[in-house]
Amino acid sequence: MSADEVVETDVCIIGGGPAGCTCALYTSRANLKTVVLDKNPFVGALAITSHIANYPGVDKSMTGTELLDMMRDQAIQYGTDYKKTQVFMVDTTSEDGRKIVYTPDGIFKTKALVLGTRRRGAKATSLGMRYVRGSSY
Ligand SMILES: Cc1cc2nc3c(=O)[nH]c(=O)nc-3n(C[C@H](O)[C@H](O)[C@H](O)COP(=O)(O)OP(=O)(O)OC[C@H]3O[C@@H](n4cnc5c(N)ncnc54)[C@H](O)[C@@H]3O)c2cc1C
């Protein structure tokens, strides 16, 4: 994808950690065209966890990265499009109500926007947006 290519989606999720993957699982299963934009699958809070102690049903030998891989694969199996790319700006001022999400690998025009970047990641304000109808954080 080139930087100026535009992709239209129903749901655009920024962040591919547990929050983003869980959201993607639900929206994909609801037949909403869903894309997850994740800058790096190895830097989230779960990804850097070497030992999982208190997550129901997960064997203690499983690492955070392995659990995250399973969450991501499950969302992809239901139709989520996962892209490894960093969001650097969001425009929520479009007159048709769509949010425009900018990455070095393309532009995403979406009906609903979800931020799953956690505290360590990008905050809504740092991406150039205020709370608007149709976005969740
Ligand atoms: C050391 C440690 C141990 C933990 N142990 C446990 C435990 O045993 N049991 C438990 O239930 N919980 C545990 N937690 C908590 C759990 O890991 C977090 O609550 C969970 O990972 C949060 O998920 P998240 O999706 O909100 O954020 P994250 O997992 O942090 O994911 C955020 C994602 O957003 C992406 N991102 C950020 N900015 C951008 C951007 N501009 N563009 C694109 N992508 C972006 C990042 O690449 C990342 O993949 C632990 C946390 C830590 C730090």
Coordinates of N, CA, C and O and ligand atoms in Angstrom, one line a residue:
M1 N 0.8 -1.2 0.0 CA 0.0 0.0 0.0 C 0.9 1.2 0.0 O 1.9 1.3 0.7
S2 N 0.5 2.2 -0.8 CA 1.3 3.5 -0.8 C 0.6 4.4 0.3 O -0.5 4.3 0.7
A3 N 1.4 5.5 0.6 CA 1.0 6.4 1.7 C -0.3 7.1 1.4 O -1.1 7.5 2.3
D4 N -0.6 7.3 0.1 CA -1.8 8.1 -0.3 C -3.0 7.2 -0.7 O -4.0 7.7 -1.1
E5 N -2.8 5.9 -0.6 CA -3.9 5.0 -1.0 C -5.0 5.1 0.1 O -4.7 5.1 1.3
V6 N -6.3 5.1 -0.3 CA -7.3 5.3 0.7 C -8.1 4.0 0.8 O -8.6 3.4 -0.2
V7 N -8.3 3.5 2.1 CA -9.1 2.3 2.3 C -10.3 2.7 3.1 O -10.2 3.3 4.2
E8 N -11.5 2.2 2.7 CA -12.7 2.6 3.5 C -13.1 1.4 4.4 O -13.0 0.2 3.9
T9 N -13.4 1.6 5.6 CA -13.8 0.6 6.6 C -15.0 1.0 7.4 O -15.3 2.2 7.5
D10 N -15.6 0.0 8.0 CA -16.6 0.3 9.0 C -16.0 0.7 10.3 O -16.4 1.6 11.0
V11 N -15.0 -0.1 10.7 CA -14.4 0.1 12.0 C -12.9 0.1 11.9 O -12.3 -0.8 11.2
C12 N -12.2 1.1 12.4 CA -10.8 1.1 12.4 C -10.3 1.1 13.9 O -10.7 2.0 14.7
I13 N -9.5 0.2 14.2 CA -9.0 0.0 15.6 C -7.5 0.4 15.6 O -6.7 -0.3 14.9
I14 N -7.1 1.3 16.4 CA -5.7 1.6 16.6 C -5.2 0.9 17.8 O -5.6 1.2 18.9
G15 N -4.2 0.0 17.6 CA -3.7 -0.8 18.7 C -4.1 -2.2 18.5 O -5.3 -2.5 18.4
G16 N -3.1 -3.2 18.5 CA -3.4 -4.6 18.4 C -3.2 -5.4 19.6 O -2.8 -6.6 19.5
G17 N -3.3 -4.8 20.8 CA -3.2 -5.5 22.0 C -4.5 -6.2 22.3 O -5.4 -6.4 21.5
P18 N -4.7 -6.7 23.6 CA -5.9 -7.4 24.0 C -7.2 -6.6 23.7 O -8.2 -7.1 23.3
A19 N -7.1 -5.3 24.0 CA -8.3 -4.5 23.8 C -8.7 -4.4 22.3 O -9.8 -4.6 21.9
G20 N -7.7 -4.1 21.5 CA -7.9 -4.0 20.0 C -8.4 -5.3 19.4 O -9.3 -5.4 18.6
C21 N -7.7 -6.4 19.8 CA -8.1 -7.7 19.2 C -9.4 -8.2 19.7 O -10.2 -8.8 18.9
T22 N -9.8 -7.9 20.9 CA -11.1 -8.2 21.4 C -12.2 -7.5 20.7 O -13.2 -8.0 20.2
C23 N -12.0 -6.2 20.5 CA -12.9 -5.4 19.8 C -13.1 -5.9 18.4 O -14.2 -6.0 17.8
A24 N -11.9 -6.2 17.7 CA -11.9 -6.7 16.3 C -12.7 -8.0 16.2 O -13.4 -8.2 15.2
L25 N -12.6 -8.8 17.2 CA -13.3 -10.1 17.2 C -14.8 -9.9 17.1 O -15.5 -10.5 16.3
Y26 N -15.3 -9.0 17.9 CA -16.7 -8.7 18.0 C -17.2 -8.0 16.7 O -18.2 -8.4 16.1
T27 N -16.5 -7.0 16.2 CA -17.0 -6.3 15.1 C -16.9 -7.1 13.8 O -17.7 -7.0 12.9
S28 N -15.8 -7.9 13.7 CA -15.7 -8.8 12.5 C -16.8 -9.8 12.5 O -17.4 -10.1 11.5
R29 N -17.1 -10.4 13.7 CA -18.2 -11.4 13.8 C -19.5 -10.7 13.4 O -20.5 -11.4 13.0
A30 N -19.6 -9.4 13.6 CA -20.9 -8.7 13.3 C -20.9 -8.3 11.9 O -21.7 -7.5 11.4
N31 N -19.9 -8.8 11.1 CA -19.8 -8.5 9.6 C -19.6 -7.1 9.4 O -20.0 -6.5 8.3
L32 N -18.9 -6.4 10.3 CA -18.4 -5.0 10.0 C -17.0 -5.1 9.4 O -16.1 -5.8 10.0
K33 N -16.7 -4.4 8.4 CA -15.4 -4.4 7.8 C -14.4 -3.8 8.8 O -14.6 -2.6 9.1
T34 N -13.5 -4.6 9.3 CA -12.7 -4.1 10.4 C -11.2 -4.1 10.1 O -10.7 -5.1 9.5
V35 N -10.5 -3.1 10.4 CA -9.0 -3.1 10.2 C -8.4 -2.7 11.6 O -8.9 -1.8 12.3
V36 N -7.3 -3.5 12.0 CA -6.5 -3.2 13.1 C -5.2 -2.6 12.7 O -4.5 -3.2 11.8
L37 N -4.9 -1.4 13.2 CA -3.6 -0.8 12.8 C -2.7 -0.9 14.1 O -3.0 -0.3 15.1
D38 N -1.6 -1.6 14.0 CA -0.8 -1.8 15.2 C 0.7 -1.5 14.9 O 1.3 -2.1 13.9
K39 N 1.2 -0.6 15.6 CA 2.6 -0.1 15.3 C 3.6 -1.2 15.5 O 4.6 -1.3 14.8
N40 N 3.4 -2.0 16.5 CA 4.4 -3.0 16.8 C 3.8 -4.1 17.7 O 3.5 -3.8 18.9
P41 N 3.7 -5.3 17.3 CA 3.0 -6.3 18.1 C 3.9 -6.8 19.3 O 3.4 -7.6 20.1
F42 N 5.1 -6.3 19.4 CA 6.0 -6.7 20.5 C 6.2 -5.7 21.6 O 7.1 -5.9 22.5
V43 N 5.5 -4.6 21.6 CA 5.7 -3.5 22.6 C 4.6 -3.3 23.5 O 4.7 -2.6 24.5
G44 N 3.4 -3.9 23.3 CA 2.3 -3.7 24.2 C 2.5 -4.4 25.5 O 3.4 -5.1 25.7
A45 N 1.6 -4.0 26.5 CA 1.8 -4.5 27.9 C 1.7 -6.0 27.9 O 2.5 -6.7 28.7
L46 N 0.8 -6.7 27.1 CA 0.8 -8.1 27.2 C 2.0 -8.7 26.5 O 2.6 -9.7 26.9
A47 N 2.4 -8.1 25.3 CA 3.5 -8.7 24.5 C 4.8 -8.8 25.4 O 5.6 -9.6 25.1
I48 N 5.0 -7.8 26.3 CA 6.3 -7.8 27.0 C 6.2 -8.6 28.3 O 7.1 -8.6 29.1
T49 N 5.0 -9.3 28.5 CA 4.9 -10.1 29.7 C 5.4 -11.5 29.5 O 4.9 -12.2 28.6
S50 N 6.4 -11.9 30.2 CA 7.0 -13.2 30.0 C 6.3 -14.3 30.7 O 6.3 -15.5 30.2
H51 N 5.5 -14.0 31.7 CA 4.9 -15.0 32.5 C 3.5 -14.6 32.9 O 3.3 -13.5 33.5
I52 N 2.5 -15.4 32.5 CA 1.1 -15.0 32.8 C 0.6 -15.8 34.0 O 0.6 -17.0 33.9
A53 N 0.2 -15.1 35.0 CA -0.1 -15.8 36.3 C -1.6 -15.9 36.5 O -2.1 -16.8 37.2
N54 N -2.3 -14.9 36.1 CA -3.7 -14.8 36.6 C -4.8 -14.6 35.5 O -5.7 -13.9 35.6
Y55 N -4.5 -15.3 34.3 CA -5.5 -15.2 33.3 C -6.2 -16.5 33.1 O -5.6 -17.5 32.9
P56 N -7.5 -16.5 33.4 CA -8.3 -17.8 33.4 C -8.0 -18.7 32.2 O -8.1 -18.1 31.0
G57 N -7.8 -19.9 32.3 CA -7.7 -20.9 31.2 C -6.3 -20.9 30.5 O -6.2 -21.7 29.6
V58 N -5.4 -20.0 30.9 CA -4.1 -20.0 30.2 C -3.1 -20.7 31.0 O -2.9 -20.5 32.2
D59 N -2.4 -21.7 30.3 CA -1.4 -22.5 31.0 C -0.2 -21.6 31.4 O 0.1 -20.6 30.6
K60 N 0.4 -21.9 32.5 CA 1.4 -21.0 33.0 C 2.7 -21.0 32.1 O 3.5 -20.1 32.3
S61 N 2.8 -21.9 31.2 CA 4.0 -21.9 30.3 C 3.8 -21.0 29.2 O 4.8 -20.7 28.4
M62 N 2.6 -20.4 29.0 CA 2.4 -19.6 27.8 C 2.9 -18.2 28.1 O 2.7 -17.6 29.1
T63 N 3.6 -17.6 27.1 CA 4.1 -16.2 27.2 C 3.0 -15.2 26.8 O 2.1 -15.6 26.1
G64 N 3.3 -14.0 27.1 CA 2.3 -12.9 26.7 C 2.3 -12.9 25.1 O 1.2 -12.7 24.6
T65 N 3.4 -13.0 24.5 CA 3.4 -12.9 23.0 C 2.6 -14.0 22.4 O 1.9 -13.8 21.4
E66 N 2.7 -15.2 23.0 CA 2.0 -16.4 22.4 C 0.5 -16.1 22.6 O -0.3 -16.4 21.7
L67 N 0.1 -15.6 23.8 CA -1.4 -15.4 24.0 C -1.8 -14.3 23.0 O -2.9 -14.4 22.5
L68 N -1.0 -13.3 22.9 CA -1.4 -12.2 21.9 C -1.5 -12.7 20.5 O -2.4 -12.3 19.8
D69 N -0.6 -13.6 20.1 CA -0.7 -14.2 18.7 C -2.0 -14.9 18.5 O -2.6 -14.8 17.5
M70 N -2.5 -15.6 19.6 CA -3.7 -16.3 19.5 C -4.9 -15.4 19.4 O -5.8 -15.6 18.6
M71 N -4.9 -14.3 20.2 CA -5.9 -13.3 20.1 C -6.0 -12.7 18.7 O -7.1 -12.5 18.2
R72 N -4.8 -12.3 18.2 CA -4.8 -11.7 16.8 C -5.3 -12.7 15.8 O -6.1 -12.3 14.9
D73 N -4.8 -13.9 15.8 CA -5.2 -14.9 14.8 C -6.7 -15.2 14.8 O -7.3 -15.3 13.8
Q74 N -7.3 -15.2 16.1 CA -8.7 -15.4 16.2 C -9.5 -14.3 15.5 O -10.4 -14.5 14.7
A75 N -9.1 -13.0 15.7 CA -9.7 -11.9 15.0 C -9.6 -12.0 13.5 O -10.5 -11.8 12.8
I76 N -8.4 -12.4 13.1 CA -8.1 -12.5 11.6 C -9.0 -13.6 11.0 O -9.5 -13.4 9.9
Q77 N -9.1 -14.7 11.8 CA -10.0 -15.8 11.3 C -11.4 -15.3 11.0 O -12.1 -15.9 10.1
Y78 N -11.9 -14.4 11.7 CA -13.2 -13.9 11.6 C -13.3 -12.7 10.6 O -14.3 -12.1 10.4
G79 N -12.2 -12.4 9.9 CA -12.2 -11.4 8.9 C -11.5 -10.1 9.1 O -11.5 -9.2 8.2
T80 N -10.9 -9.9 10.3 CA -10.2 -8.7 10.6 C -9.0 -8.6 9.7 O -8.3 -9.5 9.5
D81 N -8.8 -7.4 9.2 CA -7.6 -7.1 8.4 C -6.6 -6.4 9.4 O -6.8 -5.4 10.0
Y82 N -5.4 -7.1 9.6 CA -4.4 -6.6 10.6 C -3.3 -6.0 9.8 O -2.7 -6.6 8.9
K83 N -2.9 -4.8 10.1 CA -1.8 -4.1 9.4 C -0.8 -3.6 10.5 O -1.2 -2.9 11.4
K84 N 0.5 -3.9 10.2 CA 1.5 -3.4 11.1 C 1.9 -2.0 10.6 O 2.7 -1.9 9.6
T85 N 1.4 -1.0 11.3 CA 1.8 0.4 10.8 C 1.4 1.3 12.0 O 0.6 1.0 12.8
Q86 N 2.1 2.4 12.0 CA 1.9 3.4 13.1 C 1.0 4.5 12.6 O 1.3 5.2 11.6
V87 N 0.0 4.8 13.4 CA -0.9 5.9 13.2 C -0.3 7.2 13.7 O 0.2 7.2 14.8
F88 N -0.2 8.2 12.8 CA 0.4 9.4 13.3 C -0.5 10.6 13.4 O -0.3 11.6 14.1
M89 N -1.7 10.4 12.8 CA -2.7 11.5 12.9 C -4.1 11.0 12.6 O -4.3 10.1 11.8
V90 N -5.1 11.6 13.3 CA -6.5 11.3 13.0 C -7.2 12.6 12.8 O -7.1 13.5 13.5
D91 N -8.1 12.6 11.7 CA -8.9 13.8 11.4 C -10.3 13.4 11.7 O -10.9 12.5 11.0
T92 N -11.0 14.1 12.6 CA -12.4 13.8 12.9 C -13.3 14.9 12.5 O -14.4 15.0 13.0
T93 N -12.9 15.8 11.6 CA -13.7 17.0 11.2 C -14.4 16.8 9.9 O -15.0 17.7 9.4
S94 N -14.3 15.6 9.3 CA -14.9 15.4 8.0 C -16.4 15.6 8.1 O -17.1 15.2 9.0
E95 N -17.0 16.3 7.1 CA -18.4 16.6 7.1 C -19.3 15.4 7.0 O -20.5 15.4 7.5
D96 N -18.9 14.3 6.4 CA -19.7 13.1 6.3 C -19.6 12.3 7.6 O -20.2 11.2 7.6
G97 N -18.9 12.7 8.6 CA -18.9 12.0 9.9 C -17.8 10.9 9.9 O -17.6 10.3 11.0
R98 N -17.2 10.7 8.8 CA -16.1 9.6 8.8 C -14.9 10.2 9.4 O -14.6 11.4 9.3
K99 N -14.1 9.3 10.1 CA -12.9 9.7 10.6 C -11.8 9.3 9.7 O -11.8 8.2 9.1
I100 N -10.8 10.1 9.5 CA -9.7 9.8 8.6 C -8.4 9.5 9.4 O -8.0 10.3 10.2
V101 N -7.8 8.3 9.2 CA -6.7 7.9 10.0 C -5.5 7.8 9.1 O -5.5 7.1 8.0
Y102 N -4.4 8.5 9.5 CA -3.2 8.6 8.6 C -2.1 7.7 9.1 O -1.8 7.7 10.3
T103 N -1.5 6.9 8.2 CA -0.3 6.1 8.5 C 0.7 6.3 7.4 O 0.3 6.7 6.3
P104 N 1.9 5.9 7.6 CA 2.9 5.9 6.5 C 2.5 4.9 5.4 O 3.1 5.0 4.3
D105 N 1.6 4.0 5.6 CA 1.3 2.9 4.7 C -0.1 3.1 4.1 O -0.5 2.1 3.4
G106 N -0.7 4.2 4.3 CA -2.1 4.4 3.7 C -3.0 5.2 4.6 O -2.6 5.5 5.8
I107 N -4.1 5.6 4.0 CA -5.1 6.4 4.7 C -6.4 5.6 4.9 O -6.8 4.9 3.9
F108 N -6.9 5.6 6.1 CA -8.1 4.8 6.4 C -9.3 5.7 6.7 O -9.2 6.5 7.6
K109 N -10.4 5.5 5.9 CA -11.6 6.3 6.2 C -12.6 5.4 6.8 O -12.9 4.3 6.3
T110 N -13.1 5.8 8.0 CA -13.8 4.8 8.8 C -15.1 5.4 9.4 O -15.1 6.6 9.8
K111 N -16.1 4.6 9.6 CA -17.3 5.1 10.2 C -17.1 5.2 11.8 O -17.6 6.1 12.4
A112 N -16.4 4.2 12.3 CA -16.2 4.2 13.8 C -14.7 4.0 14.0 O -14.0 3.2 13.3
L113 N -14.3 4.6 15.0 CA -12.8 4.6 15.4 C -12.7 4.2 16.8 O -13.4 4.7 17.7
V114 N -11.8 3.2 17.1 CA -11.6 2.7 18.5 C -10.1 2.9 18.8 O -9.2 2.5 18.0
L115 N -9.8 3.5 19.9 CA -8.4 3.6 20.3 C -8.1 2.5 21.4 O -8.7 2.5 22.4
G116 N -7.2 1.6 21.0 CA -6.8 0.6 21.9 C -5.3 0.7 22.2 O -4.6 -0.4 22.2
T117 N -4.8 1.9 22.4 CA -3.4 2.1 22.5 C -2.8 2.1 23.9 O -1.6 2.2 24.1
R118 N -3.7 2.0 24.9 CA -3.4 2.0 26.3 C -2.5 3.2 26.6 O -2.3 4.1 25.8
R119 N -2.2 3.3 27.9 CA -1.5 4.6 28.3 C -0.1 4.7 27.7 O 0.4 5.8 27.4
R120 N 0.6 3.6 27.4 CA 1.9 3.7 26.9 C 1.9 4.2 25.4 O 2.9 4.6 24.9
G121 N 0.8 4.0 24.7 CA 0.7 4.3 23.3 C 0.2 5.7 23.1 O 0.2 6.6 24.0
A122 N -0.3 5.9 21.9 CA -0.8 7.3 21.5 C -2.1 7.6 22.3 O -2.9 6.8 22.4
K123 N -2.2 8.8 22.7 CA -3.4 9.3 23.3 C -4.2 10.0 22.2 O -3.6 10.5 21.2
A124 N -5.5 10.1 22.5 CA -6.4 10.8 21.5 C -5.8 12.2 21.1 O -5.8 12.5 19.9
T125 N -5.4 12.9 22.1 CA -5.0 14.3 21.9 C -3.7 14.3 21.1 O -3.5 15.2 20.2
S126 N -2.8 13.3 21.3 CA -1.5 13.3 20.5 C -1.7 12.9 19.1 O -0.9 13.1 18.2
L127 N -2.9 12.3 18.8 CA -3.2 12.0 17.4 C -4.0 13.1 16.7 O -4.5 13.0 15.6
G128 N -4.2 14.2 17.4 CA -4.9 15.4 16.9 C -6.4 15.4 16.9 O -7.1 16.0 16.2
M129 N -6.9 14.6 17.9 CA -8.4 14.5 18.0 C -8.9 14.8 19.3 O -8.2 14.7 20.3
R130 N -10.2 15.3 19.4 CA -10.9 15.4 20.6 C -12.0 14.3 20.6 O -12.2 13.7 19.5
Y131 N -12.7 14.1 21.7 CA -13.8 13.1 21.7 C -14.8 13.5 20.7 O -15.3 14.6 20.7
V132 N -15.2 12.6 19.8 CA -16.3 12.9 18.9 C -17.2 11.7 18.8 O -16.8 10.6 19.1
R133 N -18.5 12.0 18.4 CA -19.4 10.9 18.3 C -18.9 9.8 17.3 O -18.4 10.2 16.2
G134 N -19.0 8.6 17.7 CA -18.5 7.5 16.8 C -17.1 7.1 17.1 O -16.5 6.2 16.4
S135 N -16.4 7.7 18.1 CA -15.1 7.2 18.5 C -15.2 6.6 19.9 O -16.0 7.1 20.7
S136 N -14.4 5.6 20.2 CA -14.4 5.0 21.5 C -13.0 5.0 22.0 O -12.1 4.8 21.2
Y137 N -12.8 5.1 23.3 CA -11.5 5.1 23.9 C -11.4 4.4 25.2 O -12.3 4.5 26.0
Ligands
LIG1 C1 4.6 -6.4 33.3 C2 3.1 -6.6 33.2 C3 2.5 -7.8 33.6 C4 1.2 -8.0 33.5 N1 0.6 -9.1 33.9 C5 -0.7 -9.4 33.7 C6 -1.3 -10.6 34.1 O1 -0.6 -11.5 34.6 N2 -2.6 -10.8 33.9 C7 -3.4 -9.8 33.3 O2 -4.6 -10.1 33.1 N3 -2.9 -8.7 32.9 C8 -1.5 -8.4 33.1 N4 -1.0 -7.2 32.7 C9 -1.9 -6.2 32.2 C10 -2.3 -6.5 30.7 O3 -1.1 -6.9 30.0 C11 -2.8 -5.2 30.1 O4 -3.9 -4.8 30.8 C12 -3.2 -5.4 28.6 O5 -2.1 -5.8 27.9 C13 -3.7 -4.0 28.1 O6 -4.2 -4.3 26.7 P1 -4.3 -3.1 25.7 O7 -4.8 -3.7 24.4 O8 -5.2 -2.0 26.3 O9 -2.9 -2.4 25.5 P2 -1.5 -3.0 25.0 O10 -1.4 -4.5 25.2 O11 -0.4 -2.1 25.6 O12 -1.5 -2.8 23.4 C14 -1.5 -1.4 22.9 C15 -1.1 -1.6 21.4 O13 -1.2 -0.3 20.8 C16 -0.2 -0.2 19.8 N5 -0.1 1.3 19.5 C17 0.2 2.3 20.4 N6 0.3 3.5 19.8 C18 0.0 3.2 18.5 C19 -0.1 4.0 17.3 N7 0.1 5.3 17.3 N8 -0.4 3.4 16.1 C20 -0.6 2.1 16.0 N9 -0.5 1.3 17.1 C21 -0.2 1.8 18.3 C22 1.0 -0.8 20.5 O14 1.9 -1.3 19.5 C23 0.4 -2.0 21.2 O15 0.4 -3.2 20.4 C24 0.4 -7.0 32.9 C25 1.0 -5.8 32.4 C26 2.3 -5.6 32.5 C27 3.0 -4.3 32.0

